[in-house]
Tab-separated table of C-alpha atoms and ligand atoms in Angstrom:
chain	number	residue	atom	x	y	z
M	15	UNK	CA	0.000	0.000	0.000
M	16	UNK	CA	1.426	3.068	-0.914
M	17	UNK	CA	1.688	6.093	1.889
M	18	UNK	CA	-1.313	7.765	2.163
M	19	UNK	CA	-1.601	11.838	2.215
M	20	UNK	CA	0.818	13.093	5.213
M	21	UNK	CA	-0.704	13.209	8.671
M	22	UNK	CA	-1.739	16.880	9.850
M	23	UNK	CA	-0.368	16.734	13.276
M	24	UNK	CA	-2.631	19.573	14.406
M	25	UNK	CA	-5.252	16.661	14.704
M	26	UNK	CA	-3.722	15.700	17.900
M	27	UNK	CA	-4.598	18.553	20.643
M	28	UNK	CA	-2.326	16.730	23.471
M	29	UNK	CA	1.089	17.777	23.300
M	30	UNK	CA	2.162	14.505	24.910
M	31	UNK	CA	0.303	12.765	22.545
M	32	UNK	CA	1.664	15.196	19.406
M	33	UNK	CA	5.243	14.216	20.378
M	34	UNK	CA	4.600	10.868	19.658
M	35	UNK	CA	2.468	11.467	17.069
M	36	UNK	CA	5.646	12.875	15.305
M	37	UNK	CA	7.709	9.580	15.638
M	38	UNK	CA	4.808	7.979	14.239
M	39	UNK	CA	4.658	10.222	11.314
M	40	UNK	CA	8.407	9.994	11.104
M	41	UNK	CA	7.911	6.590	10.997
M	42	UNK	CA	10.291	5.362	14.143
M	43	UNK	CA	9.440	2.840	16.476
M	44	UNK	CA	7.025	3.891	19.465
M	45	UNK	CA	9.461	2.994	22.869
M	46	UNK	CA	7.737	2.148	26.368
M	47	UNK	CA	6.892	5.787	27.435
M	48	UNK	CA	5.364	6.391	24.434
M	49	UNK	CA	3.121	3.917	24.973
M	50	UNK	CA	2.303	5.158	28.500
M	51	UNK	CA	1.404	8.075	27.092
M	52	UNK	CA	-0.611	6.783	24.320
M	53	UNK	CA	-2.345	5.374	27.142
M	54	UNK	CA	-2.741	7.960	29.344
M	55	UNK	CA	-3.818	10.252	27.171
M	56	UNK	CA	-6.847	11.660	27.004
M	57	UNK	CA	-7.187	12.957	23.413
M	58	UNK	CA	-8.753	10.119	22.130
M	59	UNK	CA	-9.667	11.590	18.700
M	60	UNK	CA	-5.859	12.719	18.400
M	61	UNK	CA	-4.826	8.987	19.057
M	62	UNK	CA	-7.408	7.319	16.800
M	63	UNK	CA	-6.400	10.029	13.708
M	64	UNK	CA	-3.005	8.848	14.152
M	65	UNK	CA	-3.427	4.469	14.158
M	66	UNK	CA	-6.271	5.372	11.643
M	67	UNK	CA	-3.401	7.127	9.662
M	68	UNK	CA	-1.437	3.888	10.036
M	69	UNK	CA	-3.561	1.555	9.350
M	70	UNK	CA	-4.582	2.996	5.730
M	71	UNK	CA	-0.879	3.316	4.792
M	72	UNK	CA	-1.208	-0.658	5.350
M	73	UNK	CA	-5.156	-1.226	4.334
M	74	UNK	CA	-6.657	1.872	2.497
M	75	UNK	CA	-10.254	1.065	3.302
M	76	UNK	CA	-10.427	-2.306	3.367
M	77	UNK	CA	-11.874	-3.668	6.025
M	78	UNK	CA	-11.844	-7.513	6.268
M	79	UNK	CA	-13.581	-10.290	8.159
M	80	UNK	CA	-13.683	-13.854	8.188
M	81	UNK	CA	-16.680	-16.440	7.590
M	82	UNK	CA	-15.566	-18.326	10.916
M	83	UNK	CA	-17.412	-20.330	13.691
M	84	UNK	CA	-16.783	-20.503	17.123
M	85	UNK	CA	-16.583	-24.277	18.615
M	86	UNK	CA	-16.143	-25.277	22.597
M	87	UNK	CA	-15.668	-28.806	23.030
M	88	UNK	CA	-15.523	-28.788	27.008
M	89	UNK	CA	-15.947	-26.012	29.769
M	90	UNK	CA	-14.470	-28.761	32.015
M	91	UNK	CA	-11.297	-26.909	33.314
M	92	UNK	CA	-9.114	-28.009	36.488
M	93	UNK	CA	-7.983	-24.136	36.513
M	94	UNK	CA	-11.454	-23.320	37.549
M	95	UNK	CA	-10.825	-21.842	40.764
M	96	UNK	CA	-7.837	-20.229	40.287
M	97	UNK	CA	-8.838	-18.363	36.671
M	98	UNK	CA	-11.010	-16.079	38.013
M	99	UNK	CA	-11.273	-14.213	35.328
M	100	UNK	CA	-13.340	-16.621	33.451
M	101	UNK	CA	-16.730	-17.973	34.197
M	102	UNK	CA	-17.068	-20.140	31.204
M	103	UNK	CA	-14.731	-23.053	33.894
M	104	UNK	CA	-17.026	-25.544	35.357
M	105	UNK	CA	-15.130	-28.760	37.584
M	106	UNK	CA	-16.135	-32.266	36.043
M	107	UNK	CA	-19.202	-32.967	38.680
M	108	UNK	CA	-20.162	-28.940	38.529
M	109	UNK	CA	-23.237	-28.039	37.385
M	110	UNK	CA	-23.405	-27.227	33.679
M	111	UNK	CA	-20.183	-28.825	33.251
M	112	UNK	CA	-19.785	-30.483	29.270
M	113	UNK	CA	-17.256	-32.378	26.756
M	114	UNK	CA	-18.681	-33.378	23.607
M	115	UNK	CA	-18.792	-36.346	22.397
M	116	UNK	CA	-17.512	-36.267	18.310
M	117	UNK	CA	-21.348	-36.593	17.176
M	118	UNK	CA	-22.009	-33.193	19.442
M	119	UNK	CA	-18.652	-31.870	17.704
M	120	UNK	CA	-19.915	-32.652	14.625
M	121	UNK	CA	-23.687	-31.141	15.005
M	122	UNK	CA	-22.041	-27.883	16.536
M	123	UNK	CA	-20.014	-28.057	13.777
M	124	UNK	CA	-23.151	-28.302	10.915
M	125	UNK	CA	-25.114	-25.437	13.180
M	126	UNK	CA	-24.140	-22.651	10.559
M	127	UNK	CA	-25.988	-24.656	8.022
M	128	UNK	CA	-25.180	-22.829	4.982
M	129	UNK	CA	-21.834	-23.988	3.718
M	130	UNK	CA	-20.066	-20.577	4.158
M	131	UNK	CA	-18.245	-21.372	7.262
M	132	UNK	CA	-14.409	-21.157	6.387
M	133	UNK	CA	-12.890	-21.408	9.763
M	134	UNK	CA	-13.550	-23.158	13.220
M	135	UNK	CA	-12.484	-21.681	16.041
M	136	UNK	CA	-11.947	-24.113	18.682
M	137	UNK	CA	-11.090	-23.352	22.327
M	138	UNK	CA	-12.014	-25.050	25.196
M	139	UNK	CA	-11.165	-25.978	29.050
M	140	UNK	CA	-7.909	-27.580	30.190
M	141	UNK	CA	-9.822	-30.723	30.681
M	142	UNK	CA	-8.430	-34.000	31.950
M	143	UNK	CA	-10.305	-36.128	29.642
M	144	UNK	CA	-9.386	-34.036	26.448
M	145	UNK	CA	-5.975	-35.138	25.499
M	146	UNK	CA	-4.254	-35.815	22.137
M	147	UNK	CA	-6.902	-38.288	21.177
M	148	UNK	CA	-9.878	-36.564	21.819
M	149	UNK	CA	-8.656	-33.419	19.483
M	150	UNK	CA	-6.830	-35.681	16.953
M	151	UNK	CA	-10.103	-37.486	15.978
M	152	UNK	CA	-11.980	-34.722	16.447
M	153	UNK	CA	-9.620	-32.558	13.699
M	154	UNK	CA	-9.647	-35.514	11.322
M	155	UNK	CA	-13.294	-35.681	11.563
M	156	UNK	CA	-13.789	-32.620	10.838
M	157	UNK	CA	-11.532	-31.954	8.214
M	158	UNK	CA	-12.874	-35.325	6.391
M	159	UNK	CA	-16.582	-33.424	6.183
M	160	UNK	CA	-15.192	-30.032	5.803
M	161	UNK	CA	-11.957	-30.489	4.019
M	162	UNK	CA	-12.110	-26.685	3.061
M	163	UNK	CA	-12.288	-25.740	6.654
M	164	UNK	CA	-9.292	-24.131	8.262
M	165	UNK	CA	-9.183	-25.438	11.763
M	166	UNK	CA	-7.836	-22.664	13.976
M	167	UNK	CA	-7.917	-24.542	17.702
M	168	UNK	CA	-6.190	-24.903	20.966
M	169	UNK	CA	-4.843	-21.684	23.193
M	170	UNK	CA	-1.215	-22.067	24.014
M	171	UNK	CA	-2.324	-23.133	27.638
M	172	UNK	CA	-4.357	-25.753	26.115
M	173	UNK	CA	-1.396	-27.359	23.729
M	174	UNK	CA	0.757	-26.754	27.006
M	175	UNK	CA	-1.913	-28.677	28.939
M	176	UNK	CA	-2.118	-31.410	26.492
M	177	UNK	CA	2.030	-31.929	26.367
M	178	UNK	CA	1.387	-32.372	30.111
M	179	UNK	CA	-0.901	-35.280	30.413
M	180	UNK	CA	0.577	-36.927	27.376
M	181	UNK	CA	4.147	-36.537	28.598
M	182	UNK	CA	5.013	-35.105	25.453
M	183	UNK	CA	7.088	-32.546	24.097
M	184	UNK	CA	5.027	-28.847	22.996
M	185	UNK	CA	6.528	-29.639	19.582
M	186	UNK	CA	5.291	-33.408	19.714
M	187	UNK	CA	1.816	-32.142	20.505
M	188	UNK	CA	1.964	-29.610	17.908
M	189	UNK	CA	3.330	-32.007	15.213
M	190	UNK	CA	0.813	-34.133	16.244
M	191	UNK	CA	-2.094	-31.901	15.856
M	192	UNK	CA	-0.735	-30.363	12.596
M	193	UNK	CA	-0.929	-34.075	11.243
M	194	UNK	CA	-4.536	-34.252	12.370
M	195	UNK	CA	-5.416	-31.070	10.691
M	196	UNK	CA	-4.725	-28.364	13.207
M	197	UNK	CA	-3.814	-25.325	11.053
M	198	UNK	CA	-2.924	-22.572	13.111
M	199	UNK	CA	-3.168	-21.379	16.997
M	200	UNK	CA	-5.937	-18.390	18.571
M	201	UNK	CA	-4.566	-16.103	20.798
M	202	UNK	CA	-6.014	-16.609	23.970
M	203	UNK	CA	-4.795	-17.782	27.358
M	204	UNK	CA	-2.203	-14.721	26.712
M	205	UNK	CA	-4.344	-12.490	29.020
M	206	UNK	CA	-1.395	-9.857	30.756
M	207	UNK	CA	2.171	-11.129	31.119
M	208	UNK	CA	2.675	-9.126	33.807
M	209	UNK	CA	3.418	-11.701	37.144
M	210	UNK	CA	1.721	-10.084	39.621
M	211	UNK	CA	-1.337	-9.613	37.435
M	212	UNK	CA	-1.320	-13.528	36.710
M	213	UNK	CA	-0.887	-14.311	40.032
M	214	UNK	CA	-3.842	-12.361	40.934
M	215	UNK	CA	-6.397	-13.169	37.940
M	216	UNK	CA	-4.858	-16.679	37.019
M	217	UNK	CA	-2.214	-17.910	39.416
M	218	UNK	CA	-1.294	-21.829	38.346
M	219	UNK	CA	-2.530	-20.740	34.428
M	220	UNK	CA	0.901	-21.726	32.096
M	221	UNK	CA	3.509	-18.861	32.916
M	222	UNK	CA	4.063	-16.068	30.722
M	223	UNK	CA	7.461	-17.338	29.167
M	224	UNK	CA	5.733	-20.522	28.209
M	225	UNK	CA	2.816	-19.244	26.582
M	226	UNK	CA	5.456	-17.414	24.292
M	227	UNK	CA	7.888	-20.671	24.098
M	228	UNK	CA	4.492	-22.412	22.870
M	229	UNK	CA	3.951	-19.568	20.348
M	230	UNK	CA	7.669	-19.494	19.496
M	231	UNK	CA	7.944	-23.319	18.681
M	232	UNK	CA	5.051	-23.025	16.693
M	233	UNK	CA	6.181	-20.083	14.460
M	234	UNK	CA	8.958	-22.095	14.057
M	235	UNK	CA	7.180	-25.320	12.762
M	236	UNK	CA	5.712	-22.607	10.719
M	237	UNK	CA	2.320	-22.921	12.426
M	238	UNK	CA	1.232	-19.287	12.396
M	239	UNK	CA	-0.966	-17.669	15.238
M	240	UNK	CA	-2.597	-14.849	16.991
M	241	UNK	CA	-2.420	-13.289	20.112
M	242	UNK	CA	-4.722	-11.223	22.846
M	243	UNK	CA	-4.152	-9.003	25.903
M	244	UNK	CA	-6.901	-9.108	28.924
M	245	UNK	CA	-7.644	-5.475	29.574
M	246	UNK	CA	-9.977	-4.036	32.060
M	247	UNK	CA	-9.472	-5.489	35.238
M	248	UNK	CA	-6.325	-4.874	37.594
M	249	UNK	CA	-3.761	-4.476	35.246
M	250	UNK	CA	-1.615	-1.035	35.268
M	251	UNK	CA	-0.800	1.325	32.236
M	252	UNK	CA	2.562	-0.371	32.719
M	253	UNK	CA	1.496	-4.259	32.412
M	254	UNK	CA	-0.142	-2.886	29.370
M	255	UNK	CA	3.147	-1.730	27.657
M	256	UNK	CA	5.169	-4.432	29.163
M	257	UNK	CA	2.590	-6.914	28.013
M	258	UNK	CA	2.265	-5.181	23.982
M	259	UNK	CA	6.946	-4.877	24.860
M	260	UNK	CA	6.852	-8.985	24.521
M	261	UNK	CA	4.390	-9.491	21.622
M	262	UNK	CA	6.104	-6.999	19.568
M	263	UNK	CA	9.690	-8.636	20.556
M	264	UNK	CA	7.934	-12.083	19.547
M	265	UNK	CA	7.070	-10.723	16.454
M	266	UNK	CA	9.952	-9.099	15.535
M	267	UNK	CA	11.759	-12.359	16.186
M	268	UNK	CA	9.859	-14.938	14.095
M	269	UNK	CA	7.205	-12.807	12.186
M	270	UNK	CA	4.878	-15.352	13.341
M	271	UNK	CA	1.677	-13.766	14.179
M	272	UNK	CA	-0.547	-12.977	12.243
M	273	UNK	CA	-3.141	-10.712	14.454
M	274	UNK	CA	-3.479	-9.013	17.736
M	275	UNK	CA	-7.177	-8.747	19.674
M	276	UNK	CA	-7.237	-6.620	22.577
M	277	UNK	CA	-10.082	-8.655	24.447
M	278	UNK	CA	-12.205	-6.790	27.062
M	279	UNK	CA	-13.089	-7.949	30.525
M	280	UNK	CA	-16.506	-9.037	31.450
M	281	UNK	CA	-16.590	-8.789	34.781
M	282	UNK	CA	-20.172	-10.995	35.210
M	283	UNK	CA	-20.595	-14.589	36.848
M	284	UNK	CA	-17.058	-14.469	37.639
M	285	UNK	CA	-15.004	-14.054	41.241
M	286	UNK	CA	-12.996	-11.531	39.885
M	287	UNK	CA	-16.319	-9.473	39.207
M	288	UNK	CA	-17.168	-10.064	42.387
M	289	UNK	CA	-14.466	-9.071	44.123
M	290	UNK	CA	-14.186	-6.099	42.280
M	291	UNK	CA	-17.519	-4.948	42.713
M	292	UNK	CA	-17.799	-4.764	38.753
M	293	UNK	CA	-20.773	-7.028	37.800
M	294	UNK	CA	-23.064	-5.620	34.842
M	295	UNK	CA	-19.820	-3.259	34.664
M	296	UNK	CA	-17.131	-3.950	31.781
M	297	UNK	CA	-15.340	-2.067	29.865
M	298	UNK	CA	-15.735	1.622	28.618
M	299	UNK	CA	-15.996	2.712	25.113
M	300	UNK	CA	-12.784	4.982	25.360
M	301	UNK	CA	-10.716	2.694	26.897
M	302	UNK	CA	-11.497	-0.398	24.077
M	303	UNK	CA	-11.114	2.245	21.617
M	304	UNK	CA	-7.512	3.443	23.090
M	305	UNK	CA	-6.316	-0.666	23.624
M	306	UNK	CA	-6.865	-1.273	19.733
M	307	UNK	CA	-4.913	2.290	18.414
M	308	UNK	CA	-2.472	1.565	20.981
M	309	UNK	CA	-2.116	-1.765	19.522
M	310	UNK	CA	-1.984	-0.466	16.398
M	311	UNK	CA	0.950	2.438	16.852
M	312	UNK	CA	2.796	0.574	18.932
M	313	UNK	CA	2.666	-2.476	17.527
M	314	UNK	CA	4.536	-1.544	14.210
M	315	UNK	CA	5.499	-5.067	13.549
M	316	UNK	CA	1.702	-6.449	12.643
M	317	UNK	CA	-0.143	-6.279	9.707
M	318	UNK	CA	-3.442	-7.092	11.449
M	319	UNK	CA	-4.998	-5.356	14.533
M	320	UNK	CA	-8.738	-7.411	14.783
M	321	UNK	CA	-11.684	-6.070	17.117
M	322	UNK	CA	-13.743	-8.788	18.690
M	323	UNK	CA	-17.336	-7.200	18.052
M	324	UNK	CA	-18.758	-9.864	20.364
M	325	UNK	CA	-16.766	-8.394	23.753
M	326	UNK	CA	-17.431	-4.757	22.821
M	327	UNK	CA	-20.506	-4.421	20.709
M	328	UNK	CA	-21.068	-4.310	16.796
M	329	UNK	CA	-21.415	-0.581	16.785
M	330	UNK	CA	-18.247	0.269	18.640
M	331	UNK	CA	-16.592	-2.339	16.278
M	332	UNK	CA	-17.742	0.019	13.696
M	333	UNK	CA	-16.126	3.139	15.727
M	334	UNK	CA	-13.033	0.793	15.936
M	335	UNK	CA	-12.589	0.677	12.227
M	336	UNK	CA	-11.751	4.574	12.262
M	337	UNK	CA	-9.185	3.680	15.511
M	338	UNK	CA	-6.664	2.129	13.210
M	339	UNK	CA	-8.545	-1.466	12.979
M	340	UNK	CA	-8.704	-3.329	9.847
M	341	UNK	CA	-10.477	-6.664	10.543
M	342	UNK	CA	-13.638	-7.651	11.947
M	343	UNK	CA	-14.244	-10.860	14.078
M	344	UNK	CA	-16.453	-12.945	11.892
M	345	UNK	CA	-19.845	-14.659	12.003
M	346	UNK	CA	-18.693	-16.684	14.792
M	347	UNK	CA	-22.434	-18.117	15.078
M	348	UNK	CA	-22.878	-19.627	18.516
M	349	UNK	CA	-20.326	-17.916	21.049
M	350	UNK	CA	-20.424	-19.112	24.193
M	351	UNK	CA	-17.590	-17.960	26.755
M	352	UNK	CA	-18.221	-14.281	26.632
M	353	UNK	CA	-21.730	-14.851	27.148
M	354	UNK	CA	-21.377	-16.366	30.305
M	355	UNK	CA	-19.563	-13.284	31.522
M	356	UNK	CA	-22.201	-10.760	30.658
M	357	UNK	CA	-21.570	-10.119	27.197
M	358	UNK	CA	-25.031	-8.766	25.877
M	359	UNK	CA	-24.419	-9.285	21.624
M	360	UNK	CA	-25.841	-11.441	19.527
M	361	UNK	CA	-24.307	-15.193	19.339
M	362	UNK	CA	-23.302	-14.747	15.505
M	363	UNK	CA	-23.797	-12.075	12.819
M	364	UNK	CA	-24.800	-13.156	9.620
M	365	UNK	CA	-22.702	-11.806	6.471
M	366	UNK	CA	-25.008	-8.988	5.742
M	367	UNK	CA	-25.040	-7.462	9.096
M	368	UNK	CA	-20.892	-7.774	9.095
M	369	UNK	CA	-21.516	-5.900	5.222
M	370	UNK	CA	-23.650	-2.882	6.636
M	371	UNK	CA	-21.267	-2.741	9.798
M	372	UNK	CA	-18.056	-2.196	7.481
M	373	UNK	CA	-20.036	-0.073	4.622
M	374	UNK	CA	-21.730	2.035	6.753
M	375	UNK	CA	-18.359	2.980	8.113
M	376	UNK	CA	-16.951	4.438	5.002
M	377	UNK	CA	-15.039	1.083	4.489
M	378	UNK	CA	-14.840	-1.660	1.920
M	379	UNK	CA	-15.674	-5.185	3.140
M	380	UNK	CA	-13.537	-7.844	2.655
M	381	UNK	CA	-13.894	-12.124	3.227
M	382	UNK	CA	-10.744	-13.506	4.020
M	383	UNK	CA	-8.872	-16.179	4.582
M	384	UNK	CA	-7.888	-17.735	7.857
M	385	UNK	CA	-4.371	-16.065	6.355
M	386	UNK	CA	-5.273	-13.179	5.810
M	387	UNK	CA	-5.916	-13.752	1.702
M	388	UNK	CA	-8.299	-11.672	0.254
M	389	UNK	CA	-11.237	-14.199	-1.266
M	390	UNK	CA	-13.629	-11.557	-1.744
M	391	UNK	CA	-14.592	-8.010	-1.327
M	392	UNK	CA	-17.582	-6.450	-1.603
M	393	UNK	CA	-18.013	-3.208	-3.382
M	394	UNK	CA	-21.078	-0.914	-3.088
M	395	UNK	CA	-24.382	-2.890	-2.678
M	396	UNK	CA	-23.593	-5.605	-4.203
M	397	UNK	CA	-21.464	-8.821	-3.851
M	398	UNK	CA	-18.302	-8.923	-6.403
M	399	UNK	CA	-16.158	-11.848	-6.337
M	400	UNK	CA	-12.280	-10.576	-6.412
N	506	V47	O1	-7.850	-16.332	26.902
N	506	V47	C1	-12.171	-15.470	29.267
N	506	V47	C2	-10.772	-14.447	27.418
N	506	V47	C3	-9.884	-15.708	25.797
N	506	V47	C4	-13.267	-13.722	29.882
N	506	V47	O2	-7.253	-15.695	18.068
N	506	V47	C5	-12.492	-13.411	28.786
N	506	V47	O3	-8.699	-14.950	16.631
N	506	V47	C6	-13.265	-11.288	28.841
N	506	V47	O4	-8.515	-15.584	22.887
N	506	V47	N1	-14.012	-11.510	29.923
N	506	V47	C7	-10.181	-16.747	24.750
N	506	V47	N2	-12.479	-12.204	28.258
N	506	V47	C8	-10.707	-16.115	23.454
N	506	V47	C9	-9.652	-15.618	22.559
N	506	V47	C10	-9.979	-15.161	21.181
N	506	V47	C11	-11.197	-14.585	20.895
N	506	V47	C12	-11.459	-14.190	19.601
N	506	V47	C13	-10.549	-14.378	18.593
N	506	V47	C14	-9.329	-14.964	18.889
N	506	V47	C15	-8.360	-15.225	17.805
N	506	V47	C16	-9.041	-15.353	20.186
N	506	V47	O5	-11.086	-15.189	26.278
N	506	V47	C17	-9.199	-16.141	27.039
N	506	V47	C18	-9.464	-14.971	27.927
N	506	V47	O6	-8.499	-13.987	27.739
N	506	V47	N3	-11.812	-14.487	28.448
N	506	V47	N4	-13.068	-15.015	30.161
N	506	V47	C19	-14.055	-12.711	30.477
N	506	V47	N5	-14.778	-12.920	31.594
């Protein structure tokens, strides 16, 4: 993409702000204290002009999404009491607890009934009974009906969970999987790096350095993947940076990923909620627009900066795509883990409503691949294949 018009730095009211906002137009990598700032600072506007600015030097208007479906095989997690964070967890003899059998798999799997699905998303809990078998059959399975399908499945905390029961190597599980017909990893599981954080949201969840060493091995197997930062709940500005510091060193060491997704708390039916005194409370507006431009300025080294319309609403998704975000989460169709925390949003969009969402922003929608490939875009009312 060729540079786009130069940036009018009179956009940007805070002179914090403007001082980075001339590195960025510069072009020089954003350090820590920018990022503080960028954080800190309160002209919003100024900080969206600028990743907005960014983002069309990589994306002009295009704005793309994927035809992708969410899938959770268990909610049976032995981190339960400990994540509490998350209030998807149940224990095995817990109410509401569930591990599909491969006929469930399968019927979760036909739910979107319309052949469009391109992607399944599968992500579940670190579940005893769910080791290399249970996923290997149920990736074969899946990819024997739906041999088109990318299957993008297992956090690093679950591959790190499944090397542990099987007494395996992470790169023996991963080899494994890829042989099955795992093609790349989600982000989650990263939530914030920093150790004080984990040890107060998810003490005992896989340490920070080995949810990278996961990510690492796989980049260098050549299984690309995403990753995610937890915002909202007691991390400090400074987690933040230090958190975005070790993705962006990551990245700039294997070129690996291939999208970050700031994901916002929900603070319902969970302990950490609770003890917060945040139920029916999450995130605000400004401060899920500010994690995605962040993400976007600082993280220099990406080419993809997705919102997750699910955890903050459609319409600021739409807001987002003027913040310096070029991809949409997908149709998704039957989300479940967000849900249980509060989220409010529909379970699934269907392709039209994803169309109006992008359009009505000024943008041009896009399908995609699970790598990123433009399949098709969509130009004024009607649908053009590329
Ligand atoms: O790691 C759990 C988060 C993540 C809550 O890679 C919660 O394309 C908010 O990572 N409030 C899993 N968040 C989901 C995830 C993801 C989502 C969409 C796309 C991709 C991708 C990855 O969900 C967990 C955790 O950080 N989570 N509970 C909660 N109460």
């Amino acid at each position: 993409m060729e540079p786009s018009a130069a940036f009018d730095l009179s956009r940007v009211s805070d002179a914090a702000l403007c001082r980075v906002g001339e590195k960025v137009v510069d072009g020089k990598r954003l350090d820590d204290d920018d990022a503080a700032v960028m954080f800190r600072s309160p002209d919003l506007l100024g900080l969206g002009a600028l990743a907005s600015h960014v983002n069309a030097r990589r994306h002009g208007d295009i704005v793309t999404f994927a035809a992708n479906q969410h899938i959770n095989p268990t909610n049976v997690c032995y981190l339960r009491k400990t994540c509490v964070f998350c209030s998807f967890a149940r224990l095995p003899k817990e109410e509401g607890a569930y591990r599909y059998t491969m006929e469930q798999v399968l019927d979760e799997a036909s739910a979107a009934g319309n052949g469009l699905t391109r992607e399944f998303h599968i992500v579940g809990g670190l579940d005893m009974h769910a080791g290399l078998d249970y996923y290997s059959v149920m990736f074969r399975e899946l990819k024997a009906r739906y041999p088109q399908v990318h299957i993008k499945a297992l956090t690093a905390v679950e591959i790190a969970h499944i090397a542990r029961i099987e007494k395996m190597s992470i790169e023996e599980v991963l080899i494994a999987l890829r042989e099955a017909g795992l093609d790349t990893l989600p982000g989650g599981g990263a939530e914030v790096f920093g150790r004080g954080v984990r040890m107060e949201i998810a003490d005992k969840k896989l340490a920070a350095e080995d949810w990278i060493e996961v990510h690492r091995t796989a980049h260098r197997l050549g299984i690309r993947s995403n990753c995610t930062m937890l915002y909202g709940h007691v991390e400090t500005i400074e987690d933040r940076v230090e958190h975005l510091g070790i993705l962006r060193a990551l990245q700039d060491e294997t070129g690996g990923f291939l999208a970050y997704i700031p994901l916002a708390y929900h603070p319902d039916n969970n302990q950490l909620g609770i003890e917060l005194g945040r139920e029916g409370s999450a995130t605000t507006g400004f401060d899920d627009l500010r994690n995605l431009a962040v993400g976007r300025l600082f993280l220099d080294n990406f080419e993809h900066i997705k919102t997750h319309w699910i955890m903050v609403t459609p319409f600021l998704s739409q807001v987002s795509l003027s913040f310096g975000v070029n991809d949409l989460e997908g149709t998704v169709v039957r989300e479940k883990i967000y849900h249980e925390a509060g989220a409010t949003t529909a379970q699934g969009l269907a392709l039209d409503d994803i169309l109006k969402l992008i359009r009505d922003a000024g943008k041009i929608p896009a399908e995609r691949d699970s790598f990123y490939n433009i399949l098709r875009t969509f130009d004024g009312s009607h649908a053009a294949a590329a």
